[in-house]
Amino acid sequence: MIVVMQKDATLEQINHTVKRVEALGLKSHVIVGTERTVIAAIGEKREEMKEALESGVGVAEVMPILAPYKVASREVKPEPTMVTAGSLRVGAGKLGVIAGPCSVESEEQIVSTAHAVKAAGATALRGGAFKPRTSPYSFQGMKEEGLKLLALAREETGLAVVTEVVSTDDVELVAKYADVLQVGARNMQNYRLLEAVGKSHRAVLLKRGASATMDELLLAAEYILNEGNPNVMLCERGIRTFEGHTRFTLPLASIPYLHQKTHLPVVIDPSHGTGHTYLVPDMAAAAIAAGADGLILEVHPTPETALSDGYQSLTFDQFAATMEKCRKHAAALGVTIDSNEPATAP
Ligand code: PEP
Ligand code: MN
């Protein structure tokens, strides 16, 4: 249920209502909006609860939440959410660009990439240290050594670090180094991992499973939100279809669809979504045209020597050209790509 507080409800009345929600055995999530505060009361609902809460001082109305996901829904929070993690801002009018290699491979590789993507305008650095590979014989990532190199690249450039966590056992370790915990497509329905990142204080980039529906994606996000972590970005990275000309099929309709259903920001991954470098720039621009709140792009100093996903990675020059193209598309739409320059005083 959503307990909608009156516009002039006091903090005391809000706190009192939270206590009453919890006394009914429900979990409460307080969402402070620009207009008014609402309390999402989650748990098994009984008819008499609605009446009991509705009679509370400062309460305007109590309504059922119709969507299967609750805290993620627009019904609970009509205003879009902006997720902030260090230099990265995504959502509610901020369009952030996350760029970097599929995997961290060496100091030289990650630090040079961080400088190059920053110079071209990226607001965060990506790089996998723990890699979920289809084959156990493929490169599995540099693990903690890779996390240390990401932290070094952040120190040198100021870019926030986005990196994947593949196991609940590693959440604490990865959270020590990362600004954003990426939950990969293969783990979208690893519910214990979702709970663990929900308990961490880091922002989360949740990638859509290759065969997951939108409702399944939103319910996966709900696991994270339900643990008290509100900083969730949804990532469309393409789904598996009968089509073979691209690695996955990138459905950009996910952007306006998700915007209608949830307040959480939507990031598009045209690298995994197409699987071919030459398709990435156009799909990045198309994602912006469809209203994406962020992009995540694979960039490598020498894609042909990459230990993973070289065939879909941009070179530094290709990334700079992609950013230029995206800026032009964004400008035509009256949208601004967020800058990584520190704000200067007027
Ligand atoms: C990645 O970002 O490198 C990755 C493994 O992505 P996904 O989980 O979308 O396959
Ligand atoms: Mn990859």
Short mmCIF file of C-alpha atoms and ligand atoms in Angstrom, two decimals:
data_model
loop_
_atom_site.label_atom_id
_atom_site.label_comp_id
_atom_site.label_asym_id
_atom_site.label_seq_id
_atom_site.Cartn_x
_atom_site.Cartn_y
_atom_site.Cartn_z
CA MET A 1 0.00 0.00 0.00
CA ILE A 2 1.01 3.62 -0.40
CA VAL A 3 0.32 5.90 2.52
CA VAL A 4 0.16 9.38 1.04
CA MET A 5 0.85 12.06 3.63
CA GLN A 6 -0.85 15.45 3.51
CA LYS A 7 1.18 18.20 1.84
CA ASP A 8 1.75 19.95 5.17
CA ALA A 9 2.39 16.79 7.21
CA THR A 10 5.05 17.35 9.88
CA LEU A 11 8.14 15.19 10.36
CA GLU A 12 6.62 14.02 13.63
CA GLN A 13 3.47 12.86 11.84
CA ILE A 14 5.55 11.08 9.20
CA ASN A 15 7.64 9.30 11.84
CA HIS A 16 4.53 8.37 13.77
CA THR A 17 2.95 6.91 10.63
CA VAL A 18 6.13 4.89 9.93
CA LYS A 19 5.86 3.42 13.45
CA ARG A 20 2.20 2.53 12.88
CA VAL A 21 3.06 0.86 9.53
CA GLU A 22 5.77 -1.19 11.21
CA ALA A 23 3.52 -2.07 14.16
CA LEU A 24 1.20 -3.69 11.59
CA GLY A 25 4.07 -5.96 10.58
CA LEU A 26 4.77 -4.09 7.33
CA LYS A 27 8.10 -2.79 6.05
CA SER A 28 8.18 0.96 5.43
CA HIS A 29 10.04 2.94 2.78
CA VAL A 30 9.75 6.69 3.14
CA ILE A 31 9.88 8.52 -0.19
CA VAL A 32 10.20 12.27 0.08
CA GLY A 33 8.80 13.85 -3.07
CA THR A 34 8.80 17.46 -4.20
CA GLU A 35 5.05 17.70 -3.55
CA ARG A 36 4.55 15.40 -0.59
CA THR A 37 5.95 12.45 1.30
CA VAL A 38 4.62 8.95 0.75
CA ILE A 39 5.31 5.84 2.77
CA ALA A 40 5.35 2.57 0.88
CA ALA A 41 4.03 -0.07 3.28
CA ILE A 42 5.18 -3.44 2.01
CA GLY A 43 3.99 -6.81 3.21
CA GLU A 44 0.89 -8.89 3.37
CA LYS A 45 -2.03 -6.50 3.23
CA ARG A 46 -5.28 -6.89 5.14
CA GLU A 47 -8.36 -4.74 4.59
CA GLU A 48 -8.46 -3.37 8.14
CA MET A 49 -4.90 -2.03 7.80
CA LYS A 50 -5.99 0.48 5.16
CA GLU A 51 -8.66 1.88 7.46
CA ALA A 52 -6.36 1.94 10.47
CA LEU A 53 -3.68 3.87 8.59
CA GLU A 54 -6.12 6.18 6.86
CA SER A 55 -7.35 7.47 10.23
CA GLY A 56 -3.80 8.59 11.16
CA VAL A 57 -3.02 12.26 11.77
CA GLY A 58 -1.39 13.86 8.71
CA VAL A 59 -2.41 11.01 6.39
CA ALA A 60 -4.17 12.07 3.17
CA GLU A 61 -5.03 8.66 1.71
CA VAL A 62 -4.01 5.03 1.54
CA MET A 63 -3.96 3.31 -1.85
CA PRO A 64 -3.02 -0.16 -3.07
CA ILE A 65 0.10 -0.41 -5.26
CA LEU A 66 -1.10 -2.12 -8.44
CA ALA A 67 2.29 -3.02 -9.96
CA PRO A 68 3.89 -6.29 -8.81
CA TYR A 69 7.02 -4.31 -7.94
CA LYS A 70 6.37 -1.73 -5.27
CA VAL A 71 9.24 0.60 -4.30
CA ALA A 72 10.44 0.62 -7.93
CA SER A 73 7.06 1.74 -9.27
CA ARG A 74 6.06 5.18 -10.50
CA GLU A 75 2.91 4.85 -8.44
CA VAL A 76 4.98 5.14 -5.28
CA LYS A 77 7.39 7.79 -6.59
CA PRO A 78 6.24 9.85 -9.56
CA GLU A 79 9.46 11.90 -9.73
CA PRO A 80 12.42 10.36 -11.55
CA THR A 81 15.35 9.22 -9.39
CA MET A 82 18.85 10.57 -9.93
CA VAL A 83 21.59 8.13 -8.93
CA THR A 84 24.85 9.78 -7.92
CA ALA A 85 28.11 7.89 -7.37
CA GLY A 86 31.23 10.05 -7.29
CA SER A 87 31.55 11.75 -10.67
CA LEU A 88 28.61 9.83 -12.14
CA ARG A 89 25.09 11.26 -12.24
CA VAL A 90 22.34 9.36 -14.00
CA GLY A 91 18.63 10.10 -14.17
CA ALA A 92 16.24 13.01 -13.57
CA GLY A 93 17.73 15.01 -16.43
CA LYS A 94 21.36 13.92 -15.94
CA LEU A 95 22.80 11.82 -18.75
CA GLY A 96 26.01 10.09 -17.66
CA VAL A 97 28.40 8.10 -19.85
CA ILE A 98 30.27 5.12 -18.41
CA ALA A 99 33.14 3.91 -20.58
CA GLY A 100 36.09 1.56 -20.35
CA PRO A 101 37.27 -1.91 -21.21
CA CYS A 102 35.27 -5.08 -20.78
CA SER A 103 38.02 -6.40 -18.47
CA VAL A 104 40.84 -4.74 -16.57
CA GLU A 105 44.01 -6.24 -18.08
CA SER A 106 46.97 -4.14 -16.85
CA GLU A 107 47.83 -0.83 -15.22
CA GLU A 108 48.80 0.70 -18.54
CA GLN A 109 45.58 -0.48 -20.20
CA ILE A 110 43.15 0.79 -17.53
CA VAL A 111 44.93 4.04 -16.68
CA SER A 112 45.40 5.05 -20.33
CA THR A 113 41.75 4.20 -21.03
CA ALA A 114 40.58 6.22 -18.03
CA HIS A 115 42.48 9.29 -19.29
CA ALA A 116 41.21 8.83 -22.84
CA VAL A 117 37.53 8.37 -21.94
CA LYS A 118 37.69 11.26 -19.52
CA ALA A 119 39.17 13.54 -22.17
CA ALA A 120 36.33 12.57 -24.50
CA GLY A 121 33.70 13.34 -21.84
CA ALA A 122 32.88 10.11 -19.99
CA THR A 123 31.67 10.62 -16.42
CA ALA A 124 32.61 7.15 -15.11
CA LEU A 125 35.06 4.36 -15.84
CA ARG A 126 33.98 0.77 -16.35
CA GLY A 127 36.18 -2.34 -16.20
CA GLY A 128 35.54 -5.88 -15.08
CA ALA A 129 37.83 -7.37 -12.43
CA PHE A 130 35.60 -10.37 -11.75
CA LYS A 131 34.35 -11.63 -15.11
CA PRO A 132 31.38 -13.96 -15.56
CA ARG A 133 32.57 -15.87 -18.64
CA THR A 134 30.55 -18.36 -20.64
CA SER A 135 33.52 -20.74 -20.71
CA PRO A 136 35.53 -21.66 -17.61
CA TYR A 137 38.63 -21.61 -19.86
CA SER A 138 38.21 -17.92 -20.79
CA PHE A 139 39.98 -15.10 -18.91
CA GLN A 140 38.21 -14.74 -15.56
CA GLY A 141 39.52 -11.28 -14.64
CA MET A 142 42.32 -9.92 -12.46
CA LYS A 143 40.15 -10.06 -9.34
CA GLU A 144 41.43 -7.90 -6.44
CA GLU A 145 44.51 -6.88 -8.43
CA GLY A 146 42.12 -5.47 -11.04
CA LEU A 147 40.10 -3.64 -8.38
CA LYS A 148 43.30 -1.98 -7.15
CA LEU A 149 44.10 -0.83 -10.68
CA LEU A 150 40.60 0.61 -11.04
CA ALA A 151 41.08 2.53 -7.79
CA LEU A 152 44.39 3.83 -9.14
CA ALA A 153 42.71 4.96 -12.36
CA ARG A 154 40.08 6.78 -10.27
CA GLU A 155 42.80 8.47 -8.25
CA GLU A 156 44.45 9.70 -11.47
CA THR A 157 41.31 10.88 -13.25
CA GLY A 158 38.61 11.41 -10.62
CA LEU A 159 36.26 9.15 -12.57
CA ALA A 160 33.86 6.98 -10.57
CA VAL A 161 34.48 3.24 -10.96
CA VAL A 162 31.80 0.83 -12.18
CA THR A 163 32.73 -2.83 -11.83
CA GLU A 164 30.94 -6.15 -11.67
CA VAL A 165 30.40 -8.32 -8.63
CA VAL A 166 29.60 -11.93 -9.48
CA SER A 167 29.21 -13.50 -6.04
CA THR A 168 27.76 -12.62 -2.65
CA ASP A 169 31.13 -13.58 -1.15
CA ASP A 170 32.81 -10.72 -3.03
CA VAL A 171 30.35 -7.88 -2.36
CA GLU A 172 32.31 -6.44 0.54
CA LEU A 173 35.61 -6.62 -1.30
CA VAL A 174 34.27 -5.07 -4.52
CA ALA A 175 32.39 -2.36 -2.55
CA LYS A 176 35.70 -1.40 -0.92
CA TYR A 177 37.08 -0.29 -4.30
CA ALA A 178 34.04 0.47 -6.50
CA ASP A 179 31.65 3.40 -6.66
CA VAL A 180 29.03 1.35 -8.51
CA LEU A 181 28.45 -2.40 -8.20
CA GLN A 182 27.44 -3.91 -11.52
CA VAL A 183 25.16 -6.94 -11.38
CA GLY A 184 25.56 -8.65 -14.73
CA ALA A 185 22.94 -10.13 -17.02
CA ARG A 186 23.81 -13.66 -15.92
CA ASN A 187 23.16 -12.75 -12.30
CA MET A 188 20.01 -10.65 -12.67
CA GLN A 189 17.99 -13.33 -10.94
CA ASN A 190 20.61 -14.29 -8.34
CA TYR A 191 18.37 -13.19 -5.52
CA ARG A 192 20.93 -13.63 -2.73
CA LEU A 193 23.36 -11.43 -4.67
CA LEU A 194 20.64 -8.81 -5.18
CA GLU A 195 19.96 -8.80 -1.43
CA ALA A 196 23.66 -8.50 -0.69
CA VAL A 197 24.16 -5.48 -2.99
CA GLY A 198 20.94 -4.07 -1.53
CA LYS A 199 22.57 -4.13 1.90
CA SER A 200 25.73 -2.43 0.63
CA HIS A 201 25.97 1.35 0.58
CA ARG A 202 27.11 1.44 -3.06
CA ALA A 203 24.99 2.37 -6.07
CA VAL A 204 24.04 -0.57 -8.29
CA LEU A 205 23.91 -0.97 -12.06
CA LEU A 206 21.50 -3.86 -12.66
CA LYS A 207 21.74 -5.38 -16.12
CA ARG A 208 18.76 -7.07 -17.73
CA GLY A 209 19.07 -10.84 -18.10
CA ALA A 210 19.26 -11.87 -21.76
CA SER A 211 15.95 -13.73 -21.43
CA ALA A 212 14.34 -11.69 -18.66
CA THR A 213 11.07 -9.81 -19.06
CA MET A 214 10.64 -6.20 -17.99
CA ASP A 215 8.63 -7.30 -14.96
CA GLU A 216 11.41 -9.70 -13.97
CA LEU A 217 13.96 -6.88 -14.30
CA LEU A 218 11.85 -4.58 -12.15
CA LEU A 219 11.26 -7.27 -9.55
CA ALA A 220 15.02 -7.90 -9.45
CA ALA A 221 15.50 -4.16 -8.79
CA GLU A 222 12.84 -4.46 -6.08
CA TYR A 223 15.04 -6.96 -4.22
CA ILE A 224 17.78 -4.31 -4.02
CA LEU A 225 15.42 -1.47 -3.09
CA ASN A 226 13.70 -3.61 -0.49
CA GLU A 227 17.00 -3.91 1.38
CA GLY A 228 17.10 -0.14 1.74
CA ASN A 229 19.42 0.75 -1.16
CA PRO A 230 17.62 3.35 -3.32
CA ASN A 231 20.48 3.90 -5.78
CA VAL A 232 19.62 1.50 -8.56
CA MET A 233 20.20 2.05 -12.29
CA LEU A 234 18.54 -0.33 -14.73
CA CYS A 235 20.57 -1.37 -17.76
CA GLU A 236 19.16 -2.63 -21.05
CA ARG A 237 21.96 -4.66 -22.66
CA GLY A 238 20.02 -6.60 -25.26
CA ILE A 239 18.05 -9.81 -25.24
CA ARG A 240 18.44 -13.16 -26.97
CA THR A 241 16.25 -13.55 -30.05
CA PHE A 242 16.27 -15.66 -33.24
CA GLU A 243 18.27 -12.89 -34.93
CA GLY A 244 21.91 -13.72 -35.57
CA HIS A 245 23.33 -10.59 -37.20
CA THR A 246 23.87 -8.99 -33.81
CA ARG A 247 25.15 -10.64 -30.62
CA PHE A 248 21.93 -9.68 -28.83
CA THR A 249 18.90 -7.66 -29.91
CA LEU A 250 18.82 -4.21 -28.31
CA PRO A 251 15.20 -3.15 -27.67
CA LEU A 252 15.25 0.59 -27.24
CA ALA A 253 11.51 0.60 -26.49
CA SER A 254 12.64 -0.53 -23.04
CA ILE A 255 13.56 3.10 -22.32
CA PRO A 256 10.14 4.76 -22.68
CA TYR A 257 8.48 1.62 -21.29
CA LEU A 258 10.60 1.66 -18.13
CA HIS A 259 10.21 5.41 -17.77
CA GLN A 260 6.48 4.89 -17.65
CA LYS A 261 6.64 2.10 -15.08
CA THR A 262 9.49 3.16 -12.80
CA HIS A 263 11.28 6.22 -11.44
CA LEU A 264 14.65 4.43 -11.71
CA PRO A 265 17.07 5.66 -14.40
CA VAL A 266 17.71 3.62 -17.54
CA VAL A 267 21.21 3.05 -18.93
CA ILE A 268 21.76 1.54 -22.38
CA ASP A 269 24.65 -0.77 -23.30
CA PRO A 270 25.05 -0.69 -27.09
CA SER A 271 28.31 -2.68 -26.88
CA HIS A 272 26.78 -5.93 -25.58
CA GLY A 273 23.49 -4.96 -27.23
CA THR A 274 24.98 -5.24 -30.71
CA GLY A 275 28.26 -7.14 -30.33
CA HIS A 276 29.87 -5.21 -33.20
CA THR A 277 31.99 -2.08 -32.87
CA TYR A 278 30.63 -0.54 -36.08
CA LEU A 279 27.05 -0.66 -34.76
CA VAL A 280 27.81 0.98 -31.42
CA PRO A 281 27.92 4.71 -32.35
CA ASP A 282 24.52 4.71 -34.09
CA MET A 283 22.85 2.74 -31.32
CA ALA A 284 24.38 5.02 -28.68
CA ALA A 285 22.88 8.04 -30.45
CA ALA A 286 19.57 6.20 -30.90
CA ALA A 287 19.48 5.43 -27.17
CA ILE A 288 19.80 9.13 -26.40
CA ALA A 289 17.02 9.90 -28.89
CA ALA A 290 14.80 7.36 -27.09
CA GLY A 291 15.42 9.09 -23.75
CA ALA A 292 18.21 7.04 -22.12
CA ASP A 293 19.55 8.43 -18.83
CA GLY A 294 22.96 6.92 -19.39
CA LEU A 295 25.21 4.90 -21.68
CA ILE A 296 27.76 2.21 -20.89
CA LEU A 297 30.30 1.64 -23.65
CA GLU A 298 33.26 -0.70 -24.02
CA VAL A 299 36.48 1.08 -24.96
CA HIS A 300 39.92 -0.51 -25.31
CA PRO A 301 43.33 0.92 -26.35
CA THR A 302 43.80 -1.95 -28.83
CA PRO A 303 40.54 -3.89 -29.26
CA GLU A 304 42.20 -6.61 -31.34
CA THR A 305 44.35 -7.65 -28.38
CA ALA A 306 41.54 -7.41 -25.77
CA LEU A 307 41.15 -10.42 -23.48
CA SER A 308 37.35 -10.12 -23.71
CA ASP A 309 34.81 -8.47 -26.03
CA GLY A 310 37.35 -6.78 -28.35
CA TYR A 311 34.97 -7.24 -31.31
CA GLN A 312 32.48 -4.81 -29.74
CA SER A 313 34.95 -2.35 -28.20
CA LEU A 314 35.65 1.15 -29.48
CA THR A 315 39.16 2.53 -29.86
CA PHE A 316 39.92 5.84 -28.13
CA ASP A 317 39.33 7.73 -31.38
CA GLN A 318 36.11 5.86 -32.09
CA PHE A 319 34.89 6.65 -28.57
CA ALA A 320 35.68 10.35 -28.97
CA ALA A 321 33.81 10.38 -32.30
CA THR A 322 30.87 8.56 -30.69
CA MET A 323 30.71 11.15 -27.93
CA GLU A 324 30.75 13.92 -30.53
CA LYS A 325 27.93 12.27 -32.46
CA CYS A 326 25.92 11.75 -29.25
CA ARG A 327 26.38 15.38 -28.24
CA LYS A 328 24.97 16.52 -31.59
CA HIS A 329 21.95 14.24 -31.26
CA ALA A 330 21.44 15.30 -27.67
CA ALA A 331 21.65 18.99 -28.57
CA ALA A 332 19.02 18.55 -31.27
CA LEU A 333 16.73 17.10 -28.59
CA GLY A 334 17.50 19.81 -26.06
CA VAL A 335 19.32 17.28 -23.86
CA THR A 336 22.78 17.81 -22.36
CA ILE A 337 25.28 15.02 -21.77
CA ASP A 338 26.62 15.48 -18.25
CA SER A 339 30.11 16.95 -18.02
CA ASN A 340 33.05 15.59 -16.06
CA GLU A 341 34.46 19.08 -15.55
CA PRO A 342 34.10 20.32 -11.98
CA ALA A 343 31.48 23.09 -11.88
CA THR A 344 33.17 26.49 -12.05
CA ALA A 345 31.94 29.49 -10.14
CA PRO A 346 30.20 32.05 -12.35
C1 PEP B 1 30.02 -6.68 -19.16
O1 PEP B 1 29.52 -5.58 -18.89
O2 PEP B 1 31.19 -6.83 -19.56
C2 PEP B 1 29.15 -7.87 -19.11
C3 PEP B 1 29.63 -9.08 -18.81
O3 PEP B 1 27.88 -7.57 -19.39
P1 PEP B 1 26.54 -8.46 -19.37
O4 PEP B 1 26.34 -8.89 -17.95
O5 PEP B 1 25.49 -7.51 -19.86
O6 PEP B 1 26.76 -9.62 -20.32
MN MN B 2 31.96 -7.18 -21.91
#
